[in-house]
Amino acid sequence: MKTKSGFILRAVGDNYIIVPVGAEAQKFNGIIKLNSTGKFLWEKLEKGTSEEELVKTLVAEYEIDEETAKKDVEAFVKKAVSSNLVE
Amino acid sequence: MKQTSVRAGRRAGIDMKIKIAELVFEFDVKYPYTAKLCRDYVVPDTEKTDIRIYNDENYEKELEACPDYPLPLLESLHIYRAICTEIVKYDGFLIHSSAVVLDGKAYIFAAPSGTGKSTHTGLWCEYFPSDRVYIINDDKPIIRKTDKFRVYGTPWCGKAKISKNTSADIQGICLLRRGKENKINRLDFSKALVPFMNQVYRCPDEEYTNGLLRLLDEFSSVCGFYELYCNISHEAVRVAYEGMSGKKIEEETK
């Protein structure tokens, strides 16, 4: 799983947002705000990874239990898929 | 500035040179509509052009998407989009809003079309004495940073065509929402970010997007953001003014 190339992650103030550019912006011109976990996951997804890998890195990075990490990743991926941000 | 004066198949047009937000734009149009709209902003031909806009006539394709729009209007909007795309390189951006100036400070009310921005700022003009208040742009002002961020009047300003060719310091940006009661809150930028950016002109170009976000990052650190829930009343004006200025309205002001 990987983020689509037409979506870029940027910081504005203390916030992280995803903005569509190019052809993606013609289809969807909204803005998606991410929290710090979202930003962390997005950066992993930019390089391409699997859901299992995301859970592992999240557990390692935030020192949370696997179950919580799994829930967070599932929710994030579900949103990313339904918003058409990943392929 | 790079300038090219010859284009293939150049047709007869109206040459325009206008100054917006302290920048001179040069372009030509086919229809007199834009020329008339821009008349208060025209500068002499001797002024140096900062930005040359090429009217590529792509707007003619937009007619399919908006068949109700007359071509002269589409041409005009096309020119303004091009201006707003270029101006980001000069630290400027368009905010879809009605901007009212009171005692020299601009109160900028942003919201989706149909919310009541113009209605609200119209009430400001009713409420305050006319020598203290005016609308600088009723729909599409430009905010640009020179020594600091200021708001500018532009020829493109909505249906009622209310604008003034001048600039003003910014008191704050207020996201306008309809409400039964009048209530104003100061917003953290993180809360204002998405609704604010939804009213800022964007184009799909990545370079533009990067420039805009850098600019907004800086703007967010110096500008106050608010949200106003309001009905159509003078009380709404008082609540907005007091919330954004931190001043109280004395009875005798009225």
Coordinates of C-alpha atoms in Angstrom, one line a residue:
Chain A
M1 CA 0.0 0.0 0.0
K2 CA 1.3 3.4 -1.0
T3 CA 0.1 7.0 -1.1
K4 CA -0.9 8.3 -4.5
S5 CA 1.6 10.7 -5.9
G6 CA -1.0 13.5 -6.3
F7 CA -1.2 14.1 -2.5
I8 CA 1.4 16.0 -0.6
L9 CA 2.0 16.4 3.1
R10 CA 2.7 19.8 4.3
A11 CA 3.0 21.7 7.6
V12 CA 1.0 24.9 8.2
G13 CA 1.5 26.4 11.6
D14 CA 1.6 23.4 14.0
N15 CA -0.7 21.4 11.7
Y16 CA -0.1 18.7 9.2
I17 CA -2.3 18.6 6.1
I18 CA -2.6 16.6 2.9
V19 CA -3.4 18.6 -0.2
P20 CA -4.1 17.3 -3.6
V21 CA -2.1 18.6 -6.6
G22 CA -2.2 18.1 -10.3
A23 CA -4.8 15.7 -11.7
E24 CA -5.9 14.6 -8.2
A25 CA -6.8 18.2 -7.4
Q26 CA -9.2 18.2 -10.4
K27 CA -11.1 15.3 -8.8
F28 CA -11.0 16.3 -5.2
N29 CA -10.0 19.8 -4.0
G30 CA -10.4 19.3 -0.3
I31 CA -7.9 19.4 2.5
I32 CA -7.2 16.6 5.0
K33 CA -5.8 17.4 8.4
L34 CA -3.6 14.9 10.2
N35 CA -2.7 14.5 13.8
S36 CA 0.9 13.6 14.7
T37 CA 0.1 9.8 14.5
G38 CA -1.5 10.4 11.1
K39 CA 1.5 12.2 9.9
F40 CA 3.8 9.4 11.1
L41 CA 1.7 6.8 9.3
W42 CA 1.4 8.9 6.2
E43 CA 5.2 9.2 5.9
K44 CA 5.6 5.5 6.1
L45 CA 2.9 5.0 3.5
E46 CA 4.6 7.5 1.2
K47 CA 7.4 4.9 0.9
G48 CA 5.0 2.1 0.5
T49 CA 4.3 -0.5 3.3
S50 CA 1.8 -3.0 4.6
E51 CA -0.8 -2.7 7.3
E52 CA 1.1 -5.2 9.4
E53 CA 4.3 -3.1 9.0
L54 CA 2.5 0.0 10.1
V55 CA 1.3 -1.6 13.3
K56 CA 4.8 -2.7 14.1
T57 CA 6.4 0.7 13.6
L58 CA 3.6 2.4 15.5
V59 CA 4.1 0.0 18.5
A60 CA 7.9 0.7 18.3
E61 CA 7.5 4.5 17.9
Y62 CA 4.8 5.2 20.4
E63 CA 5.3 2.4 22.9
I64 CA 1.7 1.3 22.8
D65 CA 0.3 -2.2 22.9
E66 CA -0.3 -4.0 19.6
E67 CA -4.1 -4.0 20.0
T68 CA -4.3 -0.2 20.2
A69 CA -1.9 0.2 17.4
K70 CA -3.9 -2.2 15.2
K71 CA -7.1 -0.2 15.9
D72 CA -5.4 3.1 15.0
V73 CA -3.9 1.7 11.8
E74 CA -7.1 0.2 10.7
A75 CA -9.0 3.4 11.3
F76 CA -6.4 5.4 9.4
V77 CA -6.2 3.0 6.5
K78 CA -9.9 2.8 6.2
K79 CA -10.1 6.6 6.0
A80 CA -7.2 6.7 3.5
V81 CA -8.8 4.1 1.3
S82 CA -12.3 5.6 1.4
S83 CA -10.8 9.1 0.6
N84 CA -8.9 7.5 -2.3
L85 CA -5.5 8.7 -1.0
V86 CA -3.7 5.4 -1.4
E87 CA -3.3 2.7 -4.0
Chain B
M1 CA 10.5 40.1 -15.8
K2 CA 10.5 37.9 -18.8
Q3 CA 8.3 39.4 -21.5
T4 CA 7.3 38.1 -24.9
S5 CA 5.5 40.5 -27.1
V6 CA 4.6 38.4 -30.1
R7 CA 2.2 35.6 -30.1
A8 CA 1.0 33.5 -32.9
G9 CA -2.4 34.4 -34.2
R10 CA -2.7 37.5 -32.1
R11 CA -6.2 38.9 -32.5
A12 CA -7.5 42.4 -31.8
G13 CA -8.1 42.9 -28.1
I14 CA -8.2 45.6 -25.4
D15 CA -4.8 46.1 -23.8
M16 CA -5.0 46.5 -20.1
K17 CA -2.6 47.7 -17.4
I18 CA -3.9 47.6 -13.9
K19 CA -2.5 47.9 -10.4
I20 CA -3.7 45.5 -7.7
A21 CA -2.1 45.1 -4.3
E22 CA 0.8 47.3 -5.4
L23 CA 1.6 45.1 -8.4
V24 CA 1.1 46.1 -12.1
F25 CA -0.6 43.5 -14.2
E26 CA -0.7 43.6 -18.0
F27 CA -3.1 41.6 -20.1
D28 CA -5.5 41.9 -23.0
V29 CA -9.1 41.0 -23.2
K30 CA -11.5 40.4 -26.0
Y31 CA -14.6 41.8 -24.3
P32 CA -15.2 45.3 -22.8
Y33 CA -16.7 43.8 -19.7
T34 CA -13.3 43.3 -17.9
A35 CA -12.1 46.7 -19.1
K36 CA -15.1 48.4 -17.5
L37 CA -14.8 46.3 -14.3
C38 CA -11.2 47.4 -13.9
R39 CA -11.6 51.1 -14.7
D40 CA -10.7 52.3 -11.1
Y41 CA -7.5 50.2 -11.2
V42 CA -6.0 51.3 -14.6
V43 CA -2.5 52.8 -14.5
P44 CA -0.7 54.7 -17.3
D45 CA 1.1 52.7 -19.9
T46 CA 4.4 54.2 -18.6
E47 CA 4.2 52.1 -15.4
K48 CA 6.5 49.1 -15.4
T49 CA 4.7 45.8 -15.7
D50 CA 5.4 43.4 -12.8
I51 CA 3.3 40.5 -14.2
R52 CA 2.2 39.7 -17.7
I53 CA -0.9 37.6 -17.9
Y54 CA -1.6 35.7 -21.1
N55 CA -5.2 35.4 -22.0
D56 CA -5.1 31.9 -23.5
E57 CA -8.9 31.9 -24.1
N58 CA -9.2 28.6 -22.2
Y59 CA -12.3 30.1 -20.6
E60 CA -14.2 29.4 -23.8
K61 CA -14.0 25.8 -22.8
E62 CA -15.6 26.6 -19.5
L63 CA -18.8 27.6 -21.3
E64 CA -19.7 23.9 -21.5
A65 CA -19.5 23.6 -17.7
C66 CA -21.3 26.9 -17.0
P67 CA -23.6 27.5 -19.9
D68 CA -25.5 30.2 -18.0
Y69 CA -22.3 32.3 -17.7
P70 CA -21.8 34.9 -20.5
L71 CA -18.4 34.7 -22.2
P72 CA -17.4 38.2 -21.1
L73 CA -17.9 37.1 -17.4
L74 CA -16.0 33.9 -18.0
E75 CA -13.1 35.8 -19.6
S76 CA -13.0 38.1 -16.6
L77 CA -13.0 35.3 -14.0
H78 CA -10.3 33.6 -16.1
I79 CA -8.1 36.6 -15.9
Y80 CA -8.6 37.0 -12.2
R81 CA -7.8 33.3 -11.6
A82 CA -4.5 33.9 -13.6
I83 CA -3.8 37.0 -11.5
C84 CA -4.4 35.1 -8.2
T85 CA -2.2 32.2 -9.4
E86 CA 0.7 34.5 -10.2
I87 CA 0.3 36.7 -7.1
V88 CA 1.3 33.9 -4.8
K89 CA 4.9 34.4 -6.0
Y90 CA 4.6 37.9 -4.7
D91 CA 3.3 36.8 -1.3
G92 CA -0.4 37.4 -2.1
F93 CA -3.5 35.2 -2.0
L94 CA -7.2 35.6 -2.6
I95 CA -9.6 35.0 0.2
H96 CA -13.3 34.5 -0.6
S97 CA -14.7 36.9 1.9
S98 CA -16.4 40.2 2.5
A99 CA -13.9 42.6 4.1
V100 CA -15.1 45.7 6.0
V101 CA -12.8 48.4 7.2
L102 CA -13.6 50.2 10.4
D103 CA -11.3 53.0 11.8
G104 CA -8.6 51.8 9.4
K105 CA -8.7 48.1 10.3
A106 CA -10.1 45.3 8.2
Y107 CA -12.5 42.8 9.6
I108 CA -12.5 39.9 7.1
F109 CA -15.6 37.6 7.1
A110 CA -15.0 34.4 5.2
A111 CA -17.6 31.7 4.5
P112 CA -19.0 29.6 1.7
S113 CA -21.3 31.4 -0.8
G114 CA -24.8 32.0 0.4
T115 CA -23.9 32.1 4.1
G116 CA -24.5 35.9 4.4
K117 CA -21.1 37.5 4.3
S118 CA -22.3 40.6 2.4
T119 CA -25.4 40.8 4.5
H120 CA -23.3 40.9 7.7
T121 CA -20.8 43.5 6.5
G122 CA -23.7 45.5 5.0
L123 CA -25.0 45.7 8.6
W124 CA -21.6 47.2 9.7
C125 CA -22.1 50.0 7.2
E126 CA -25.6 50.6 8.6
Y127 CA -24.5 50.5 12.2
F128 CA -21.3 52.7 12.2
P129 CA -21.1 56.3 11.0
S130 CA -20.2 56.4 7.3
D131 CA -17.0 58.3 7.8
R132 CA -15.6 55.4 9.9
V133 CA -16.6 52.4 7.8
Y134 CA -16.4 51.1 4.3
I135 CA -16.2 47.8 2.4
I136 CA -12.9 47.3 0.8
N137 CA -14.0 44.3 -1.2
D138 CA -17.3 42.4 -0.9
D139 CA -16.3 39.0 -2.2
K140 CA -12.7 38.4 -3.4
P141 CA -10.1 40.6 -1.7
I142 CA -6.4 39.9 -1.9
I143 CA -4.2 39.7 1.2
R144 CA -0.6 40.4 0.4
K145 CA 2.5 40.8 2.5
T146 CA 4.8 43.7 1.7
D147 CA 6.3 45.0 5.0
K148 CA 3.4 43.2 6.7
F149 CA 0.2 41.5 5.6
R150 CA -2.5 43.9 4.4
V151 CA -5.8 43.5 2.6
Y152 CA -6.4 45.1 -0.8
G153 CA -9.4 46.1 -2.9
T154 CA -9.6 44.5 -6.3
P155 CA -11.9 45.0 -9.3
W156 CA -13.3 41.5 -8.7
C157 CA -15.6 41.9 -5.8
G158 CA -18.9 40.0 -6.2
K159 CA -22.3 40.7 -7.6
A160 CA -23.0 44.0 -5.8
K161 CA -19.6 45.3 -7.2
I162 CA -18.6 46.9 -3.9
S163 CA -14.9 47.6 -3.6
K164 CA -12.4 50.4 -3.0
N165 CA -9.0 50.8 -4.6
T166 CA -7.0 51.0 -1.3
S167 CA -5.5 48.8 1.4
A168 CA -5.9 48.3 5.1
D169 CA -4.2 46.6 8.0
I170 CA -5.9 43.4 9.1
Q171 CA -7.7 43.2 12.5
G172 CA -8.6 39.5 12.0
I173 CA -10.2 36.7 9.9
C174 CA -13.6 35.7 11.0
L175 CA -15.4 32.5 9.8
L176 CA -19.0 33.4 9.5
R177 CA -21.7 30.9 10.4
R178 CA -25.5 31.4 10.7
G179 CA -26.9 31.1 14.2
K180 CA -30.0 31.9 16.2
E181 CA -27.9 33.7 18.8
N182 CA -24.9 35.9 18.3
K183 CA -21.7 34.4 19.6
I184 CA -18.0 34.9 18.8
N185 CA -15.0 32.7 19.7
R186 CA -11.4 33.2 19.2
L187 CA -10.0 30.1 17.3
D188 CA -6.7 28.3 17.5
F189 CA -5.4 28.2 14.0
S190 CA -5.6 24.4 14.1
K191 CA -9.4 24.8 14.4
A192 CA -9.6 27.5 11.8
L193 CA -7.3 25.9 9.3
V194 CA -9.6 23.8 7.2
P195 CA -12.6 26.1 6.9
F196 CA -10.2 29.0 6.3
M197 CA -8.3 27.2 3.6
N198 CA -11.5 26.2 1.9
Q199 CA -12.1 29.9 1.3
V200 CA -8.6 30.6 0.0
Y201 CA -8.1 30.4 -3.8
R202 CA -6.2 27.2 -4.7
C203 CA -5.0 25.8 -8.0
P204 CA -3.8 22.3 -8.7
D205 CA -0.2 23.4 -9.5
E206 CA 2.3 22.0 -7.0
E207 CA 4.6 25.0 -7.1
Y208 CA 1.6 27.3 -6.4
T209 CA 0.5 25.0 -3.6
N210 CA 3.9 25.0 -2.0
G211 CA 4.1 28.8 -2.2
L212 CA 0.6 29.3 -0.9
L213 CA 1.2 27.0 2.1
R214 CA 4.5 28.7 3.0
L215 CA 2.6 32.0 2.9
L216 CA -0.3 30.8 5.0
D217 CA 2.1 29.3 7.5
E218 CA 3.5 32.8 8.0
F219 CA 0.1 34.5 7.9
S220 CA -1.3 32.1 10.6
S221 CA 1.4 33.2 13.0
V222 CA 0.5 36.9 12.8
C223 CA -3.3 36.9 12.3
G224 CA -6.1 36.3 14.7
F225 CA -8.8 33.9 13.7
Y226 CA -12.4 33.9 15.0
E227 CA -15.7 32.2 14.4
L228 CA -19.0 34.1 14.6
Y229 CA -22.4 32.6 14.9
C230 CA -24.8 35.3 13.9
N231 CA -28.3 36.3 12.9
I232 CA -29.2 39.4 10.8
S233 CA -29.1 42.2 13.4
H234 CA -27.1 45.1 14.7
E235 CA -26.4 43.0 17.8
A236 CA -24.4 40.6 15.5
V237 CA -22.3 43.6 14.5
R238 CA -21.6 44.6 18.1
V239 CA -20.7 41.0 19.1
A240 CA -18.4 40.6 16.1
Y241 CA -16.7 44.0 16.6
E242 CA -16.2 43.6 20.3
G243 CA -15.0 40.1 20.0
M244 CA -12.4 40.9 17.3
S245 CA -11.3 44.4 18.4
G246 CA -11.3 43.7 22.2
K247 CA -13.1 47.1 22.5
K248 CA -16.4 47.9 24.0
I249 CA -19.0 49.9 22.1
E250 CA -20.0 53.0 24.0
E251 CA -23.6 53.9 23.8
E252 CA -22.8 57.3 22.3
T253 CA -21.0 55.6 19.3
K254 CA -24.4 54.9 17.9

